[in-house]
PDB file of C-alpha atoms in Angstrom:
ATOM      1  CA  UNK A   1     -57.289  14.038 -74.060  1.00 71.00           C
ATOM      2  CA  UNK A   2     -60.590  12.148 -74.173  1.00 87.00           C
ATOM      3  CA  UNK A   3     -62.027  10.187 -71.187  1.00 90.00           C
ATOM      4  CA  UNK A   4     -60.696   6.849 -72.475  1.00 91.00           C
ATOM      5  CA  UNK A   5     -57.208   8.321 -72.783  1.00 92.00           C
ATOM      6  CA  UNK A   6     -57.386   9.739 -69.255  1.00 94.00           C
ATOM      7  CA  UNK A   7     -58.557   6.356 -67.908  1.00 94.00           C
ATOM      8  CA  UNK A   8     -55.750   4.488 -69.714  1.00 95.00           C
ATOM      9  CA  UNK A   9     -53.227   7.029 -68.443  1.00 94.00           C
ATOM     10  CA  UNK A  10     -54.484   6.697 -64.896  1.00 94.00           C
ATOM     11  CA  UNK A  11     -54.229   2.855 -65.113  1.00 94.00           C
ATOM     12  CA  UNK A  12     -50.721   3.112 -66.543  1.00 94.00           C
ATOM     13  CA  UNK A  13     -49.627   5.556 -63.827  1.00 94.00           C
ATOM     14  CA  UNK A  14     -51.111   3.362 -61.058  1.00 93.00           C
ATOM     15  CA  UNK A  15     -49.224   0.412 -62.566  1.00 92.00           C
ATOM     16  CA  UNK A  16     -45.912   2.254 -62.608  1.00 90.00           C
ATOM     17  CA  UNK A  17     -45.547   2.797 -58.853  1.00 87.00           C
ATOM     18  CA  UNK A  18     -45.219   5.935 -56.745  1.00 91.00           C
ATOM     19  CA  UNK A  19     -41.756   7.091 -57.715  1.00 92.00           C
ATOM     20  CA  UNK A  20     -42.200   6.670 -61.454  1.00 91.00           C
ATOM     21  CA  UNK A  21     -45.700   8.133 -61.464  1.00 91.00           C
ATOM     22  CA  UNK A  22     -44.434  11.228 -59.574  1.00 91.00           C
ATOM     23  CA  UNK A  23     -41.762  11.700 -62.250  1.00 89.00           C
ATOM     24  CA  UNK A  24     -44.436  11.712 -64.914  1.00 89.00           C
ATOM     25  CA  UNK A  25     -46.562  14.244 -62.989  1.00 90.00           C
ATOM     26  CA  UNK A  26     -43.623  16.667 -63.086  1.00 85.00           C
ATOM     27  CA  UNK A  27     -44.146  17.108 -66.838  1.00 83.00           C
ATOM     28  CA  UNK A  28     -47.923  17.750 -66.688  1.00 85.00           C
ATOM     29  CA  UNK A  29     -49.821  20.972 -66.375  1.00 82.00           C
ATOM     30  CA  UNK A  30     -52.238  21.749 -63.529  1.00 84.00           C
ATOM     31  CA  UNK A  31     -55.357  20.723 -65.445  1.00 86.00           C
ATOM     32  CA  UNK A  32     -53.775  17.455 -66.546  1.00 89.00           C
ATOM     33  CA  UNK A  33     -52.648  16.695 -62.994  1.00 90.00           C
ATOM     34  CA  UNK A  34     -56.105  17.396 -61.652  1.00 91.00           C
ATOM     35  CA  UNK A  35     -57.922  15.368 -64.267  1.00 92.00           C
ATOM     36  CA  UNK A  36     -55.571  12.371 -63.921  1.00 94.00           C
ATOM     37  CA  UNK A  37     -55.631  12.565 -60.074  1.00 94.00           C
ATOM     38  CA  UNK A  38     -59.387  12.590 -60.018  1.00 94.00           C
ATOM     39  CA  UNK A  39     -59.527   9.570 -62.347  1.00 94.00           C
ATOM     40  CA  UNK A  40     -56.876   7.714 -60.331  1.00 95.00           C
ATOM     41  CA  UNK A  41     -58.810   8.300 -57.134  1.00 94.00           C
ATOM     42  CA  UNK A  42     -61.847   6.564 -58.594  1.00 93.00           C
ATOM     43  CA  UNK A  43     -60.057   3.521 -59.918  1.00 92.00           C
ATOM     44  CA  UNK A  44     -61.065   0.330 -58.144  1.00 90.00           C
ATOM     45  CA  UNK A  45     -61.579  -3.252 -59.229  1.00 88.00           C
ATOM     46  CA  UNK A  46     -59.783  -2.984 -62.531  1.00 91.00           C
ATOM     47  CA  UNK A  47     -59.609  -6.351 -64.261  1.00 94.00           C
ATOM     48  CA  UNK A  48     -56.158  -7.765 -64.869  1.00 93.00           C
ATOM     49  CA  UNK A  49     -56.884  -8.101 -68.629  1.00 95.00           C
ATOM     50  CA  UNK A  50     -57.688  -4.355 -68.789  1.00 94.00           C
ATOM     51  CA  UNK A  51     -54.371  -3.540 -67.171  1.00 93.00           C
ATOM     52  CA  UNK A  52     -52.489  -5.882 -69.581  1.00 94.00           C
ATOM     53  CA  UNK A  53     -54.283  -4.304 -72.561  1.00 95.00           C
ATOM     54  CA  UNK A  54     -53.287  -0.795 -71.391  1.00 94.00           C
ATOM     55  CA  UNK A  55     -49.732  -1.849 -70.860  1.00 92.00           C
ATOM     56  CA  UNK A  56     -49.551  -3.623 -74.253  1.00 92.00           C
ATOM     57  CA  UNK A  57     -50.919  -0.524 -76.001  1.00 92.00           C
ATOM     58  CA  UNK A  58     -48.397   1.664 -74.189  1.00 90.00           C
ATOM     59  CA  UNK A  59     -45.552  -0.619 -75.214  1.00 88.00           C
ATOM     60  CA  UNK A  60     -46.722  -0.497 -78.862  1.00 87.00           C
ATOM     61  CA  UNK A  61     -46.751   3.301 -78.805  1.00 84.00           C
ATOM     62  CA  UNK A  62     -43.317   3.413 -77.076  1.00 82.00           C
ATOM     63  CA  UNK A  63     -41.609   0.995 -79.475  1.00 81.00           C
ATOM     64  CA  UNK A  64     -39.138   2.685 -81.689  1.00 75.00           C
ATOM     65  CA  UNK A  65     -39.152   5.877 -79.639  1.00 75.00           C
ATOM     66  CA  UNK A  66     -35.857   7.319 -78.470  1.00 69.00           C
ATOM     67  CA  UNK A  67     -34.917   9.354 -75.442  1.00 63.00           C
ATOM     68  CA  UNK A  68     -33.968  12.290 -77.719  1.00 65.00           C
ATOM     69  CA  UNK A  69     -36.004  15.278 -76.529  1.00 64.00           C
ATOM     70  CA  UNK A  70     -36.397  14.014 -72.997  1.00 69.00           C
ATOM     71  CA  UNK A  71     -35.224  16.678 -70.549  1.00 74.00           C
ATOM     72  CA  UNK A  72     -34.899  18.967 -73.606  1.00 81.00           C
ATOM     73  CA  UNK A  73     -35.517  22.119 -71.557  1.00 81.00           C
ATOM     74  CA  UNK A  74     -32.790  21.255 -69.080  1.00 84.00           C
ATOM     75  CA  UNK A  75     -30.351  20.567 -71.930  1.00 85.00           C
ATOM     76  CA  UNK A  76     -31.353  23.742 -73.707  1.00 85.00           C
ATOM     77  CA  UNK A  77     -30.913  25.828 -70.529  1.00 85.00           C
ATOM     78  CA  UNK A  78     -27.395  24.495 -70.100  1.00 89.00           C
ATOM     79  CA  UNK A  79     -26.494  25.135 -73.746  1.00 88.00           C
ATOM     80  CA  UNK A  80     -27.922  28.685 -73.669  1.00 88.00           C
ATOM     81  CA  UNK A  81     -26.177  29.481 -70.444  1.00 89.00           C
ATOM     82  CA  UNK A  82     -22.855  28.529 -71.908  1.00 91.00           C
ATOM     83  CA  UNK A  83     -23.552  30.434 -75.069  1.00 89.00           C
ATOM     84  CA  UNK A  84     -25.258  33.573 -73.730  1.00 86.00           C
ATOM     85  CA  UNK A  85     -24.550  33.790 -70.037  1.00 87.00           C
ATOM     86  CA  UNK A  86     -26.893  33.023 -67.213  1.00 88.00           C
ATOM     87  CA  UNK A  87     -29.053  36.225 -67.289  1.00 83.00           C
ATOM     88  CA  UNK A  88     -29.766  36.139 -71.001  1.00 83.00           C
ATOM     89  CA  UNK A  89     -30.301  32.368 -70.937  1.00 82.00           C
ATOM     90  CA  UNK A  90     -32.815  32.732 -68.022  1.00 81.00           C
ATOM     91  CA  UNK A  91     -34.692  35.491 -69.831  1.00 75.00           C
ATOM     92  CA  UNK A  92     -34.989  33.393 -73.000  1.00 79.00           C
ATOM     93  CA  UNK A  93     -35.904  30.270 -71.139  1.00 81.00           C
ATOM     94  CA  UNK A  94     -38.690  32.220 -69.301  1.00 76.00           C
ATOM     95  CA  UNK A  95     -40.063  33.361 -72.668  1.00 70.00           C
ATOM     96  CA  UNK A  96     -39.897  29.753 -74.056  1.00 74.00           C
ATOM     97  CA  UNK A  97     -41.613  28.442 -70.914  1.00 69.00           C
ATOM     98  CA  UNK A  98     -44.446  30.980 -71.174  1.00 61.00           C
ATOM     99  CA  UNK A  99     -45.136  29.796 -74.686  1.00 58.00           C
ATOM    100  CA  UNK A 100     -45.153  26.181 -73.469  1.00 48.00           C
ATOM    101  CA  UNK A 101     -48.760  25.915 -72.297  1.00 48.00           C
ATOM    102  CA  UNK A 102     -48.106  28.111 -69.279  1.00 47.00           C
ATOM    103  CA  UNK A 103     -49.831  31.508 -69.383  1.00 55.00           C
ATOM    104  CA  UNK A 104     -49.248  33.906 -66.548  1.00 64.00           C
ATOM    105  CA  UNK A 105     -52.473  32.894 -64.920  1.00 69.00           C
ATOM    106  CA  UNK A 106     -51.687  29.221 -65.467  1.00 65.00           C
ATOM    107  CA  UNK A 107     -48.379  29.644 -63.581  1.00 66.00           C
ATOM    108  CA  UNK A 108     -50.280  31.211 -60.678  1.00 70.00           C
ATOM    109  CA  UNK A 109     -52.140  27.904 -60.211  1.00 68.00           C
ATOM    110  CA  UNK A 110     -48.879  26.349 -59.042  1.00 63.00           C
ATOM    111  CA  UNK A 111     -48.067  29.049 -56.543  1.00 67.00           C
ATOM    112  CA  UNK A 112     -49.023  28.905 -52.851  1.00 68.00           C
ATOM    113  CA  UNK A 113     -51.692  31.437 -51.911  1.00 76.00           C
ATOM    114  CA  UNK A 114     -49.265  33.784 -50.080  1.00 78.00           C
ATOM    115  CA  UNK A 115     -46.955  34.054 -53.123  1.00 77.00           C
ATOM    116  CA  UNK A 116     -49.861  34.681 -55.491  1.00 78.00           C
ATOM    117  CA  UNK A 117     -51.325  37.306 -53.176  1.00 83.00           C
ATOM    118  CA  UNK A 118     -47.992  39.073 -52.984  1.00 83.00           C
ATOM    119  CA  UNK A 119     -47.730  39.079 -56.763  1.00 82.00           C
ATOM    120  CA  UNK A 120     -51.067  40.677 -57.419  1.00 85.00           C
ATOM    121  CA  UNK A 121     -51.524  42.868 -54.290  1.00 87.00           C
ATOM    122  CA  UNK A 122     -50.764  46.161 -56.130  1.00 88.00           C
ATOM    123  CA  UNK A 123     -53.015  45.422 -59.102  1.00 87.00           C
ATOM    124  CA  UNK A 124     -56.267  47.200 -59.761  1.00 88.00           C
ATOM    125  CA  UNK A 125     -59.219  45.412 -58.073  1.00 88.00           C
ATOM    126  CA  UNK A 126     -60.808  44.510 -61.474  1.00 87.00           C
ATOM    127  CA  UNK A 127     -57.513  42.882 -62.528  1.00 85.00           C
ATOM    128  CA  UNK A 128     -57.425  40.919 -59.269  1.00 85.00           C
ATOM    129  CA  UNK A 129     -61.051  39.819 -59.687  1.00 86.00           C
ATOM    130  CA  UNK A 130     -60.315  38.666 -63.270  1.00 83.00           C
ATOM    131  CA  UNK A 131     -57.302  36.666 -62.095  1.00 82.00           C
ATOM    132  CA  UNK A 132     -59.184  35.089 -59.193  1.00 82.00           C
ATOM    133  CA  UNK A 133     -61.991  33.944 -61.572  1.00 80.00           C
ATOM    134  CA  UNK A 134     -59.490  32.160 -63.745  1.00 75.00           C
ATOM    135  CA  UNK A 135     -57.684  30.458 -60.902  1.00 74.00           C
ATOM    136  CA  UNK A 136     -60.689  28.346 -60.083  1.00 65.00           C
ATOM    137  CA  UNK A 137     -62.022  27.065 -56.770  1.00 63.00           C
ATOM    138  CA  UNK A 138     -59.719  26.129 -53.906  1.00 57.00           C
ATOM    139  CA  UNK A 139     -60.678  24.053 -50.907  1.00 50.00           C
ATOM    140  CA  UNK A 140     -61.766  26.206 -47.999  1.00 51.00           C
ATOM    141  CA  UNK A 141     -59.622  26.498 -44.884  1.00 48.00           C
ATOM    142  CA  UNK A 142     -60.952  24.172 -42.153  1.00 48.00           C
ATOM    143  CA  UNK A 143     -62.976  25.888 -39.502  1.00 47.00           C
ATOM    144  CA  UNK A 144     -60.998  26.972 -36.469  1.00 47.00           C
ATOM    145  CA  UNK A 145     -63.936  27.770 -34.219  1.00 48.00           C
ATOM    146  CA  UNK A 146     -63.168  31.459 -34.151  1.00 46.00           C
ATOM    147  CA  UNK A 147     -65.897  32.531 -36.603  1.00 45.00           C
ATOM    148  CA  UNK A 148     -69.602  32.804 -35.748  1.00 49.00           C
ATOM    149  CA  UNK A 149     -71.577  29.612 -36.371  1.00 50.00           C
ATOM    150  CA  UNK A 150     -68.379  27.482 -36.060  1.00 46.00           C
TER     151      UNK A 150
END
């Protein structure tokens, strides 16, 4: 998505309210959440006419759309569980999810540090280094005063 699209999305999400915006974020990947969050954090002094333009454009795009396909993964999981049983359905859904913009490394971005560490602890150091490079920067732990120069 280009910068204009991110800006419009941020304005729309800020206009929706907390509960509705949080529901939208559930369907986004880590990079999308980060980009939108950064843009939302910088929004200030947006003119009313800009907000109205964004909302009108959204309404034009939404006209004629149906809810068919919303919550499709949940629906599919239920259908597959009934047809194949829970274990086979879960395996199939995992494979579908992995093909849905979520690589193994991408899914690690959503894990807490302890879970990610547990997952890779027995890997070769070069594999661990490669994974850590792709995870990106995290915020450092605040100083506790127990290290030199604290």
